[in-house]
């Protein structure tokens, strides 16, 4: 899991959880909810996103309510990582809990939509493969990498407790 590569979908600053999953869609099964992911920020996004794509955003991504469903819906839609200048702390933690990779990258704003990025979580690096540009990112602690490698907090704890 240390390296994730995917096509970039670019968003700006202050994308809140209602922009990620508008509250009116928070009914039904996860796959139904994922069909409306990012509808509050970019209607039609869910129909275009492909498995393995990466969201790149500005500051304060995931602000607003503490709904874990925002991170789950991004993941269910196929997003493997979110690279942002900064995150709302509860959203950052929700990503880890569900196994969606959050990457803080102070220079993420210069990455363009449609480019392909290679994210090395263990090193703390985001490379734009189209241009060769390399951006430093905050390296995740080893303990967090273990949780992400397990697929999130629940599978990690199940494996640790021997209940899998």
mmCIF file of C-alpha atoms in Angstrom:
data_model
loop_
_atom_site.group_PDB
_atom_site.id
_atom_site.type_symbol
_atom_site.label_atom_id
_atom_site.label_comp_id
_atom_site.label_asym_id
_atom_site.label_seq_id
_atom_site.Cartn_x
_atom_site.Cartn_y
_atom_site.Cartn_z
ATOM 1 C CA UNK A 1 0.000 0.000 0.000
ATOM 2 C CA UNK A 2 2.931 2.333 0.328
ATOM 3 C CA UNK A 3 2.620 3.534 -3.302
ATOM 4 C CA UNK A 4 -0.708 4.517 -4.845
ATOM 5 C CA UNK A 5 -0.991 5.772 -8.412
ATOM 6 C CA UNK A 6 -4.048 7.282 -9.998
ATOM 7 C CA UNK A 7 -5.699 9.986 -12.065
ATOM 8 C CA UNK A 8 -6.314 13.314 -10.350
ATOM 9 C CA UNK A 9 -9.688 14.922 -9.717
ATOM 10 C CA UNK A 10 -9.075 18.480 -8.497
ATOM 11 C CA UNK A 11 -11.141 20.360 -5.930
ATOM 12 C CA UNK A 12 -10.603 23.675 -4.175
ATOM 13 C CA UNK A 13 -10.593 24.841 -0.581
ATOM 14 C CA UNK A 14 -13.187 24.203 2.128
ATOM 15 C CA UNK A 15 -14.940 21.190 0.597
ATOM 16 C CA UNK A 16 -17.111 20.139 3.521
ATOM 17 C CA UNK A 17 -18.737 16.793 4.199
ATOM 18 C CA UNK A 18 -22.005 18.061 2.716
ATOM 19 C CA UNK A 19 -20.099 18.781 -0.497
ATOM 20 C CA UNK A 20 -18.719 15.253 -0.394
ATOM 21 C CA UNK A 21 -22.062 13.586 0.406
ATOM 22 C CA UNK A 22 -25.088 15.865 0.635
ATOM 23 C CA UNK A 23 -27.242 14.911 3.611
ATOM 24 C CA UNK A 24 -30.266 14.099 1.447
ATOM 25 C CA UNK A 25 -28.380 11.074 0.070
ATOM 26 C CA UNK A 26 -27.435 9.592 3.427
ATOM 27 C CA UNK A 27 -30.068 6.886 3.211
ATOM 28 C CA UNK A 28 -29.801 3.452 1.737
ATOM 29 C CA UNK A 29 -26.809 1.228 1.184
ATOM 30 C CA UNK A 30 -23.260 2.471 0.792
ATOM 31 C CA UNK A 31 -23.149 1.772 -2.963
ATOM 32 C CA UNK A 32 -26.271 3.908 -3.440
ATOM 33 C CA UNK A 33 -24.721 6.728 -1.413
ATOM 34 C CA UNK A 34 -21.477 6.455 -3.413
ATOM 35 C CA UNK A 35 -23.454 7.193 -6.583
ATOM 36 C CA UNK A 36 -23.855 10.742 -5.238
ATOM 37 C CA UNK A 37 -20.338 11.321 -3.911
ATOM 38 C CA UNK A 38 -19.146 14.904 -4.468
ATOM 39 C CA UNK A 39 -22.603 15.940 -5.729
ATOM 40 C CA UNK A 40 -22.456 18.964 -3.436
ATOM 41 C CA UNK A 41 -19.193 20.136 -5.031
ATOM 42 C CA UNK A 42 -19.366 18.689 -8.558
ATOM 43 C CA UNK A 43 -22.614 17.053 -9.673
ATOM 44 C CA UNK A 44 -22.005 14.040 -11.903
ATOM 45 C CA UNK A 45 -18.580 13.275 -10.434
ATOM 46 C CA UNK A 46 -19.562 9.770 -9.290
ATOM 47 C CA UNK A 47 -20.497 8.739 -12.822
ATOM 48 C CA UNK A 48 -17.048 9.719 -14.141
ATOM 49 C CA UNK A 49 -14.696 8.551 -11.395
ATOM 50 C CA UNK A 50 -12.834 5.272 -11.899
ATOM 51 C CA UNK A 51 -11.491 2.784 -9.416
ATOM 52 C CA UNK A 52 -8.056 3.914 -8.282
ATOM 53 C CA UNK A 53 -8.550 7.631 -8.921
ATOM 54 C CA UNK A 54 -7.224 10.215 -6.466
ATOM 55 C CA UNK A 55 -8.833 13.399 -5.176
ATOM 56 C CA UNK A 56 -6.516 16.403 -4.854
ATOM 57 C CA UNK A 57 -7.821 19.388 -2.913
ATOM 58 C CA UNK A 58 -6.892 22.635 -1.249
ATOM 59 C CA UNK A 59 -7.197 23.550 2.400
ATOM 60 C CA UNK A 60 -9.649 22.283 5.006
ATOM 61 C CA UNK A 61 -10.907 19.271 3.042
ATOM 62 C CA UNK A 62 -13.680 17.405 4.870
ATOM 63 C CA UNK A 63 -14.756 20.185 7.200
ATOM 64 C CA UNK A 64 -18.280 20.335 8.573
ATOM 65 C CA UNK A 65 -19.988 17.436 10.254
ATOM 66 C CA UNK A 66 -18.192 14.404 11.609
ATOM 67 C CA UNK A 67 -20.004 11.982 9.310
ATOM 68 C CA UNK A 68 -17.791 9.010 8.571
ATOM 69 C CA UNK A 69 -19.952 8.290 5.541
ATOM 70 C CA UNK A 70 -18.140 11.027 3.592
ATOM 71 C CA UNK A 71 -14.877 9.052 3.676
ATOM 72 C CA UNK A 72 -16.678 5.743 3.118
ATOM 73 C CA UNK A 73 -18.540 7.085 0.080
ATOM 74 C CA UNK A 74 -15.349 8.384 -1.550
ATOM 75 C CA UNK A 75 -13.767 4.994 -1.026
ATOM 76 C CA UNK A 76 -16.822 3.107 -2.307
ATOM 77 C CA UNK A 77 -16.798 5.283 -5.438
ATOM 78 C CA UNK A 78 -13.256 4.088 -6.173
ATOM 79 C CA UNK A 79 -11.116 6.855 -4.714
ATOM 80 C CA UNK A 80 -7.970 5.352 -3.153
ATOM 81 C CA UNK A 81 -6.393 8.478 -1.679
ATOM 82 C CA UNK A 82 -7.121 12.114 -0.940
ATOM 83 C CA UNK A 83 -4.189 14.499 -1.271
ATOM 84 C CA UNK A 84 -4.926 17.914 0.220
ATOM 85 C CA UNK A 85 -3.102 20.964 1.466
ATOM 86 C CA UNK A 86 -4.887 20.393 4.786
ATOM 87 C CA UNK A 87 -7.747 18.367 6.228
ATOM 88 C CA UNK A 88 -10.375 18.859 8.864
ATOM 89 C CA UNK A 89 -8.985 16.666 11.647
ATOM 90 C CA UNK A 90 -12.109 14.514 12.116
ATOM 91 C CA UNK A 91 -12.260 13.778 8.369
ATOM 92 C CA UNK A 92 -8.562 12.871 8.370
ATOM 93 C CA UNK A 93 -9.177 10.397 11.197
ATOM 94 C CA UNK A 94 -12.301 9.028 9.516
ATOM 95 C CA UNK A 95 -10.236 8.316 6.396
ATOM 96 C CA UNK A 96 -7.774 6.286 8.451
ATOM 97 C CA UNK A 97 -10.600 4.463 10.219
ATOM 98 C CA UNK A 98 -12.133 3.305 6.927
ATOM 99 C CA UNK A 99 -8.836 2.675 5.100
ATOM 100 C CA UNK A 100 -8.932 5.656 2.708
ATOM 101 C CA UNK A 101 -5.436 7.158 2.485
ATOM 102 C CA UNK A 102 -5.260 10.847 3.529
ATOM 103 C CA UNK A 103 -2.106 12.684 2.428
ATOM 104 C CA UNK A 104 -1.263 16.203 3.569
ATOM 105 C CA UNK A 105 0.770 17.963 0.888
ATOM 106 C CA UNK A 106 1.365 21.714 1.290
ATOM 107 C CA UNK A 107 1.871 22.194 -2.467
ATOM 108 C CA UNK A 108 -1.071 20.060 -3.635
ATOM 109 C CA UNK A 109 -2.734 23.153 -5.093
ATOM 110 C CA UNK A 110 -0.390 23.185 -8.098
ATOM 111 C CA UNK A 111 -1.311 19.642 -9.164
ATOM 112 C CA UNK A 112 -3.747 19.754 -12.065
ATOM 113 C CA UNK A 113 -6.854 17.743 -12.823
ATOM 114 C CA UNK A 114 -6.296 14.848 -15.198
ATOM 115 C CA UNK A 115 -2.645 14.415 -14.292
ATOM 116 C CA UNK A 116 -1.481 11.128 -12.834
ATOM 117 C CA UNK A 117 0.142 11.148 -9.430
ATOM 118 C CA UNK A 118 2.145 8.519 -7.602
ATOM 119 C CA UNK A 119 1.775 8.841 -3.840
ATOM 120 C CA UNK A 120 4.417 7.209 -1.655
ATOM 121 C CA UNK A 121 2.831 7.153 1.776
ATOM 122 C CA UNK A 122 5.836 5.731 3.619
ATOM 123 C CA UNK A 123 8.267 8.299 2.228
ATOM 124 C CA UNK A 124 5.858 11.247 2.217
ATOM 125 C CA UNK A 125 6.038 12.142 -1.440
ATOM 126 C CA UNK A 126 3.641 12.956 -4.270
ATOM 127 C CA UNK A 127 5.055 12.716 -7.779
ATOM 128 C CA UNK A 128 3.228 13.997 -10.843
ATOM 129 C CA UNK A 129 4.146 11.322 -13.355
ATOM 130 C CA UNK A 130 3.189 13.511 -16.347
ATOM 131 C CA UNK A 131 5.778 16.161 -15.466
ATOM 132 C CA UNK A 132 8.169 14.514 -13.023
ATOM 133 C CA UNK A 133 7.400 17.211 -10.427
ATOM 134 C CA UNK A 134 7.813 15.958 -6.867
ATOM 135 C CA UNK A 135 5.966 17.373 -3.868
ATOM 136 C CA UNK A 136 6.845 16.714 -0.256
ATOM 137 C CA UNK A 137 3.986 15.361 1.837
ATOM 138 C CA UNK A 138 3.582 14.649 5.506
ATOM 139 C CA UNK A 139 4.804 11.129 6.185
ATOM 140 C CA UNK A 140 2.245 9.050 8.063
ATOM 141 C CA UNK A 141 3.423 7.370 11.267
ATOM 142 C CA UNK A 142 4.155 3.649 11.040
ATOM 143 C CA UNK A 143 1.171 2.817 13.276
ATOM 144 C CA UNK A 144 -1.195 4.639 10.926
ATOM 145 C CA UNK A 145 0.324 2.863 7.929
ATOM 146 C CA UNK A 146 -0.426 -0.456 9.644
ATOM 147 C CA UNK A 147 -4.091 0.517 10.033
ATOM 148 C CA UNK A 148 -4.309 1.634 6.398
ATOM 149 C CA UNK A 149 -2.569 -1.536 5.186
ATOM 150 C CA UNK A 150 -5.142 -3.601 7.059
ATOM 151 C CA UNK A 151 -7.978 -1.772 5.297
ATOM 152 C CA UNK A 152 -9.006 0.436 8.200
ATOM 153 C CA UNK A 153 -9.358 0.356 11.961
ATOM 154 C CA UNK A 154 -11.914 -2.462 12.223
ATOM 155 C CA UNK A 155 -9.937 -4.998 10.147
ATOM 156 C CA UNK A 156 -6.732 -3.914 11.907
ATOM 157 C CA UNK A 157 -8.222 -4.506 15.354
ATOM 158 C CA UNK A 158 -9.807 -7.789 14.288
ATOM 159 C CA UNK A 159 -6.416 -9.039 13.108
ATOM 160 C CA UNK A 160 -4.698 -7.783 16.264
ATOM 161 C CA UNK A 161 -7.271 -9.482 18.477
ATOM 162 C CA UNK A 162 -7.270 -12.652 16.403
ATOM 163 C CA UNK A 163 -10.980 -12.448 15.573
ATOM 164 C CA UNK A 164 -10.655 -12.625 11.794
#
